Amino acid sequence: MRARFPRPRRRELLTGLGAALIAGGALALFAALPGRPGQTAHAAANPAATVDIHNFTFVPGDMTVAAGATVVWKNGDDSPHRIAAVGGGYASPALDSGDSYSHTFAAPGVYRYICSLHPYMRGTITVKPATGS
Amino acid sequence: MSDRHQSASTGAVRLGRRGLLKCMSWAGAGVVWSLGGGVPRMLGPLGTAAAQAASTELTFVQISDSHIGFHLPPNPDPAATLGEAIAKIKAMPQPPAFLVHTGDISHLSKAEQWDQAVEVIKGAGEQVYYIPGEHDVADAGNGAAYLQRFGKDTQGRGWYSFDVGGVHFIALINVFDFQPGFKSAGLAKIGDEQLEWLEKDVAGRSASTPIVVLAHLPLWTIYEPWGWGTADAGRALAYLQRFASVTVLNGHIHQVIQKVEGNVTFHTANSTAFPQPRPGSAPAPGPIKEIPAGMLGKYLGVRTIGFRSGAAAPALTDSVLLG
């Protein structure tokens, strides 16, 4: 059920970003064309929610998302951090400074996580049922 | 600051009167501590120590927290500073019997980081006993990579014991079980399985056998808000209480702090990569970045442990890379 994403490298992130911009541009073009509506709406249906890691703190510490949402953790510290679900389920590799990790939450529930390198760092993802489902 | 340490200590470790009085000894760089009768005394500068170490029956060296793969200030090249530490060990007048590395060999649990660390440490030409730090079990497989590489002759999740020169060494692993419950303190645990193994491991031994415990995280709670402690250390220490001399060597906090409690002495070690703040003295326990150029070696070091004949407790020498 839970997808695990490989940790994107910086270059891949940049490439991905470029591709996304191009794709976004293409979608915008398509959307602007008569008879091709809806594609931008589809692209916006699964937005990534971001948890920033700063000064050994998850920001925001508590986040609420809709089922199916992907949460991205970005390490902005000069120390590595590692996302680990309380009770298991998913865990990132160690995230170096600037690295990101993402996890998609398919089912509603309350998901607690810690940094396994600094286990006093904690956060919660609350997953609500997706609207319309 | 010592008030905070003492109150923080009571959760994990029973403190006697002497423990409270003698609790925290901040070791200055490059001095010698002799541990006789459970109370450290300062003996003198490093030169004296070298002479003393030469007459010991068993000498070994502790290195810790090499963090190969770290690449930011204050140390863009921790392999180089690890190399300096190894050079210091090679220059010892009498080679040590072996080295112990008390964890955080790598920064990010990557094979190439362990490769580089092992290659540099090999330069000492000595046998090395490794234990993992939490940075060594931070792969997506929750430590599988470390155990596959370093865990061959170990029990459970990497613990083991061995005997050299009449001294019993116990390698405790306290970097796996970080989830005692979401609402309790984020302290690591040794865990029931390992504690049961420890109880059996020491059961038949004479109380006069000197014990050396290797662990990555401290076995007393130095600063709970930063997770600098081990939740169930008290149970491990209870199994060791009857021994005349117990020396606990750990890493993790990148600075030398010592504590005495009865026959048990606790010693955290310097890193070979970068220093960390004194407990609670900074918003977070990350690396100290602001170090004057060329002075990093004053904050990094190695430790020599020597057992003399007739003396129950070993003599410890902490020396910095830039003395």
mmCIF file with all atom_site columns, C-alpha atoms in Angstrom, chain B residues 178-271:
data_model
loop_
_atom_site.group_PDB
_atom_site.id
_atom_site.type_symbol
_atom_site.label_atom_id
_atom_site.label_alt_id
_atom_site.label_comp_id
_atom_site.label_asym_id
_atom_site.label_entity_id
_atom_site.label_seq_id
_atom_site.pdbx_PDB_ins_code
_atom_site.Cartn_x
_atom_site.Cartn_y
_atom_site.Cartn_z
_atom_site.occupancy
_atom_site.B_iso_or_equiv
_atom_site.pdbx_formal_charge
_atom_site.auth_seq_id
_atom_site.auth_comp_id
_atom_site.auth_asym_id
_atom_site.auth_atom_id
_atom_site.pdbx_PDB_model_num
ATOM 1  C CA . PHE B 1 178 ? 14.692 4.331   19.743 1.00 0.00 ? 178 PHE B CA 1
ATOM 2  C CA . GLN B 1 179 ? 10.958 3.954   20.184 1.00 0.00 ? 179 GLN B CA 1
ATOM 3  C CA . PRO B 1 180 ? 10.152 3.482   23.828 1.00 0.00 ? 180 PRO B CA 1
ATOM 4  C CA . GLY B 1 181 ? 6.800  5.139   23.240 1.00 0.00 ? 181 GLY B CA 1
ATOM 5  C CA . PHE B 1 182 ? 5.931  8.315   21.506 1.00 0.00 ? 182 PHE B CA 1
ATOM 6  C CA . LYS B 1 183 ? 5.144  10.261  24.639 1.00 0.00 ? 183 LYS B CA 1
ATOM 7  C CA . SER B 1 184 ? 8.152  9.197   26.685 1.00 0.00 ? 184 SER B CA 1
ATOM 8  C CA . ALA B 1 185 ? 11.633 10.554  26.312 1.00 0.00 ? 185 ALA B CA 1
ATOM 9  C CA . GLY B 1 186 ? 13.408 9.781   23.066 1.00 0.00 ? 186 GLY B CA 1
ATOM 10 C CA . LEU B 1 187 ? 16.082 7.735   24.749 1.00 0.00 ? 187 LEU B CA 1
ATOM 11 C CA . ALA B 1 188 ? 17.586 4.654   23.210 1.00 0.00 ? 188 ALA B CA 1
ATOM 12 C CA . LYS B 1 189 ? 17.259 1.254   24.803 1.00 0.00 ? 189 LYS B CA 1
ATOM 13 C CA . ILE B 1 190 ? 19.501 -1.746  25.167 1.00 0.00 ? 190 ILE B CA 1
ATOM 14 C CA . GLY B 1 191 ? 16.411 -3.913  25.008 1.00 0.00 ? 191 GLY B CA 1
ATOM 15 C CA . ASP B 1 192 ? 15.268 -7.035  26.818 1.00 0.00 ? 192 ASP B CA 1
ATOM 16 C CA . GLU B 1 193 ? 16.915 -9.586  24.526 1.00 0.00 ? 193 GLU B CA 1
ATOM 17 C CA . GLN B 1 194 ? 20.345 -8.005  24.877 1.00 0.00 ? 194 GLN B CA 1
ATOM 18 C CA . LEU B 1 195 ? 19.945 -7.464  28.620 1.00 0.00 ? 195 LEU B CA 1
ATOM 19 C CA . GLU B 1 196 ? 19.131 -11.146 29.076 1.00 0.00 ? 196 GLU B CA 1
ATOM 20 C CA . TRP B 1 197 ? 22.211 -12.012 27.073 1.00 0.00 ? 197 TRP B CA 1
ATOM 21 C CA . LEU B 1 198 ? 24.292 -9.652  29.247 1.00 0.00 ? 198 LEU B CA 1
ATOM 22 C CA . GLU B 1 199 ? 23.012 -11.236 32.464 1.00 0.00 ? 199 GLU B CA 1
ATOM 23 C CA . LYS B 1 200 ? 24.091 -14.676 31.201 1.00 0.00 ? 200 LYS B CA 1
ATOM 24 C CA . ASP B 1 201 ? 27.359 -13.365 29.781 1.00 0.00 ? 201 ASP B CA 1
ATOM 25 C CA . VAL B 1 202 ? 28.605 -12.135 33.156 1.00 0.00 ? 202 VAL B CA 1
ATOM 26 C CA . ALA B 1 203 ? 26.859 -14.707 35.368 1.00 0.00 ? 203 ALA B CA 1
ATOM 27 C CA . GLY B 1 204 ? 29.718 -17.114 35.995 1.00 0.00 ? 204 GLY B CA 1
ATOM 28 C CA . ARG B 1 205 ? 32.543 -14.620 36.184 1.00 0.00 ? 205 ARG B CA 1
ATOM 29 C CA . SER B 1 206 ? 34.604 -13.770 39.217 1.00 0.00 ? 206 SER B CA 1
ATOM 30 C CA . ALA B 1 207 ? 33.794 -10.373 40.724 1.00 0.00 ? 207 ALA B CA 1
ATOM 31 C CA . SER B 1 208 ? 37.495 -9.519  40.500 1.00 0.00 ? 208 SER B CA 1
ATOM 32 C CA . THR B 1 209 ? 37.449 -9.688  36.675 1.00 0.00 ? 209 THR B CA 1
ATOM 33 C CA . PRO B 1 210 ? 37.896 -6.139  35.347 1.00 0.00 ? 210 PRO B CA 1
ATOM 34 C CA . ILE B 1 211 ? 34.994 -5.265  33.040 1.00 0.00 ? 211 ILE B CA 1
ATOM 35 C CA . VAL B 1 212 ? 35.129 -2.851  30.118 1.00 0.00 ? 212 VAL B CA 1
ATOM 36 C CA . VAL B 1 213 ? 31.805 -1.952  28.491 1.00 0.00 ? 213 VAL B CA 1
ATOM 37 C CA . LEU B 1 214 ? 31.793 -0.448  25.017 1.00 0.00 ? 214 LEU B CA 1
ATOM 38 C CA . ALA B 1 215 ? 28.658 1.411   23.947 1.00 0.00 ? 215 ALA B CA 1
ATOM 39 C CA . HIS B 1 216 ? 27.871 4.233   21.574 1.00 0.00 ? 216 HIS B CA 1
ATOM 40 C CA . LEU B 1 217 ? 25.371 6.222   23.585 1.00 0.00 ? 217 LEU B CA 1
ATOM 41 C CA . PRO B 1 218 ? 26.207 7.065   27.182 1.00 0.00 ? 218 PRO B CA 1
ATOM 42 C CA . LEU B 1 219 ? 24.959 4.624   29.809 1.00 0.00 ? 219 LEU B CA 1
ATOM 43 C CA . TRP B 1 220 ? 23.919 7.458   32.073 1.00 0.00 ? 220 TRP B CA 1
ATOM 44 C CA . THR B 1 221 ? 21.583 10.262  31.175 1.00 0.00 ? 221 THR B CA 1
ATOM 45 C CA . ILE B 1 222 ? 23.785 13.224  30.412 1.00 0.00 ? 222 ILE B CA 1
ATOM 46 C CA . TYR B 1 223 ? 21.120 15.402  28.792 1.00 0.00 ? 223 TYR B CA 1
ATOM 47 C CA . GLU B 1 224 ? 17.720 13.967  28.161 1.00 0.00 ? 224 GLU B CA 1
ATOM 48 C CA . PRO B 1 225 ? 16.339 16.728  25.874 1.00 0.00 ? 225 PRO B CA 1
ATOM 49 C CA . TRP B 1 226 ? 19.019 15.749  23.348 1.00 0.00 ? 226 TRP B CA 1
ATOM 50 C CA . GLY B 1 227 ? 18.560 12.038  23.894 1.00 0.00 ? 227 GLY B CA 1
ATOM 51 C CA . TRP B 1 228 ? 22.003 11.731  25.509 1.00 0.00 ? 228 TRP B CA 1
ATOM 52 C CA . GLY B 1 229 ? 21.282 8.678   27.587 1.00 0.00 ? 229 GLY B CA 1
ATOM 53 C CA . THR B 1 230 ? 20.029 5.098   27.544 1.00 0.00 ? 230 THR B CA 1
ATOM 54 C CA . ALA B 1 231 ? 16.594 4.413   28.996 1.00 0.00 ? 231 ALA B CA 1
ATOM 55 C CA . ASP B 1 232 ? 17.321 0.954   30.418 1.00 0.00 ? 232 ASP B CA 1
ATOM 56 C CA . ALA B 1 233 ? 20.996 1.428   31.331 1.00 0.00 ? 233 ALA B CA 1
ATOM 57 C CA . GLY B 1 234 ? 20.175 0.906   35.001 1.00 0.00 ? 234 GLY B CA 1
ATOM 58 C CA . ARG B 1 235 ? 19.330 -2.727  34.386 1.00 0.00 ? 235 ARG B CA 1
ATOM 59 C CA . ALA B 1 236 ? 22.614 -3.353  32.595 1.00 0.00 ? 236 ALA B CA 1
ATOM 60 C CA . LEU B 1 237 ? 24.544 -1.685  35.403 1.00 0.00 ? 237 LEU B CA 1
ATOM 61 C CA . ALA B 1 238 ? 22.711 -3.774  37.981 1.00 0.00 ? 238 ALA B CA 1
ATOM 62 C CA . TYR B 1 239 ? 24.180 -6.912  36.385 1.00 0.00 ? 239 TYR B CA 1
ATOM 63 C CA . LEU B 1 240 ? 27.649 -5.349  36.594 1.00 0.00 ? 240 LEU B CA 1
ATOM 64 C CA . GLN B 1 241 ? 27.397 -3.887  40.083 1.00 0.00 ? 241 GLN B CA 1
ATOM 65 C CA . ARG B 1 242 ? 29.145 -6.781  41.846 1.00 0.00 ? 242 ARG B CA 1
ATOM 66 C CA . PHE B 1 243 ? 32.339 -6.392  39.802 1.00 0.00 ? 243 PHE B CA 1
ATOM 67 C CA . ALA B 1 244 ? 35.226 -4.575  41.419 1.00 0.00 ? 244 ALA B CA 1
ATOM 68 C CA . SER B 1 245 ? 36.040 -2.500  38.340 1.00 0.00 ? 245 SER B CA 1
ATOM 69 C CA . VAL B 1 246 ? 33.662 -1.532  35.540 1.00 0.00 ? 246 VAL B CA 1
ATOM 70 C CA . THR B 1 247 ? 34.830 0.943   32.920 1.00 0.00 ? 247 THR B CA 1
ATOM 71 C CA . VAL B 1 248 ? 32.216 2.202   30.453 1.00 0.00 ? 248 VAL B CA 1
ATOM 72 C CA . LEU B 1 249 ? 33.585 3.737   27.253 1.00 0.00 ? 249 LEU B CA 1
ATOM 73 C CA . ASN B 1 250 ? 31.184 5.463   24.916 1.00 0.00 ? 250 ASN B CA 1
ATOM 74 C CA . GLY B 1 251 ? 31.060 8.004   22.110 1.00 0.00 ? 251 GLY B CA 1
ATOM 75 C CA . HIS B 1 252 ? 28.136 9.901   20.591 1.00 0.00 ? 252 HIS B CA 1
ATOM 76 C CA . ILE B 1 253 ? 28.497 13.292  22.266 1.00 0.00 ? 253 ILE B CA 1
ATOM 77 C CA . HIS B 1 254 ? 31.880 14.252  20.767 1.00 0.00 ? 254 HIS B CA 1
ATOM 78 C CA . GLN B 1 255 ? 33.437 15.495  23.988 1.00 0.00 ? 255 GLN B CA 1
ATOM 79 C CA . VAL B 1 256 ? 35.062 14.052  27.074 1.00 0.00 ? 256 VAL B CA 1
ATOM 80 C CA . ILE B 1 257 ? 32.812 13.816  30.121 1.00 0.00 ? 257 ILE B CA 1
ATOM 81 C CA . GLN B 1 258 ? 33.484 11.472  32.999 1.00 0.00 ? 258 GLN B CA 1
ATOM 82 C CA . LYS B 1 259 ? 31.431 10.264  35.914 1.00 0.00 ? 259 LYS B CA 1
ATOM 83 C CA . VAL B 1 260 ? 32.097 7.882   38.762 1.00 0.00 ? 260 VAL B CA 1
ATOM 84 C CA . GLU B 1 261 ? 29.522 5.838   40.565 1.00 0.00 ? 261 GLU B CA 1
ATOM 85 C CA . GLY B 1 262 ? 30.871 3.343   43.049 1.00 0.00 ? 262 GLY B CA 1
ATOM 86 C CA . ASN B 1 263 ? 32.996 0.886   41.117 1.00 0.00 ? 263 ASN B CA 1
ATOM 87 C CA . VAL B 1 264 ? 31.659 2.039   37.759 1.00 0.00 ? 264 VAL B CA 1
ATOM 88 C CA . THR B 1 265 ? 33.384 4.789   35.829 1.00 0.00 ? 265 THR B CA 1
ATOM 89 C CA . PHE B 1 266 ? 31.800 6.333   32.737 1.00 0.00 ? 266 PHE B CA 1
ATOM 90 C CA . HIS B 1 267 ? 33.827 8.031   30.022 1.00 0.00 ? 267 HIS B CA 1
ATOM 91 C CA . THR B 1 268 ? 32.481 9.676   26.899 1.00 0.00 ? 268 THR B CA 1
ATOM 92 C CA . ALA B 1 269 ? 35.073 10.177  24.179 1.00 0.00 ? 269 ALA B CA 1
ATOM 93 C CA . ASN B 1 270 ? 36.148 12.864  21.764 1.00 0.00 ? 270 ASN B CA 1
ATOM 94 C CA . SER B 1 271 ? 35.264 12.440  18.103 1.00 0.00 ? 271 SER B CA 1
#
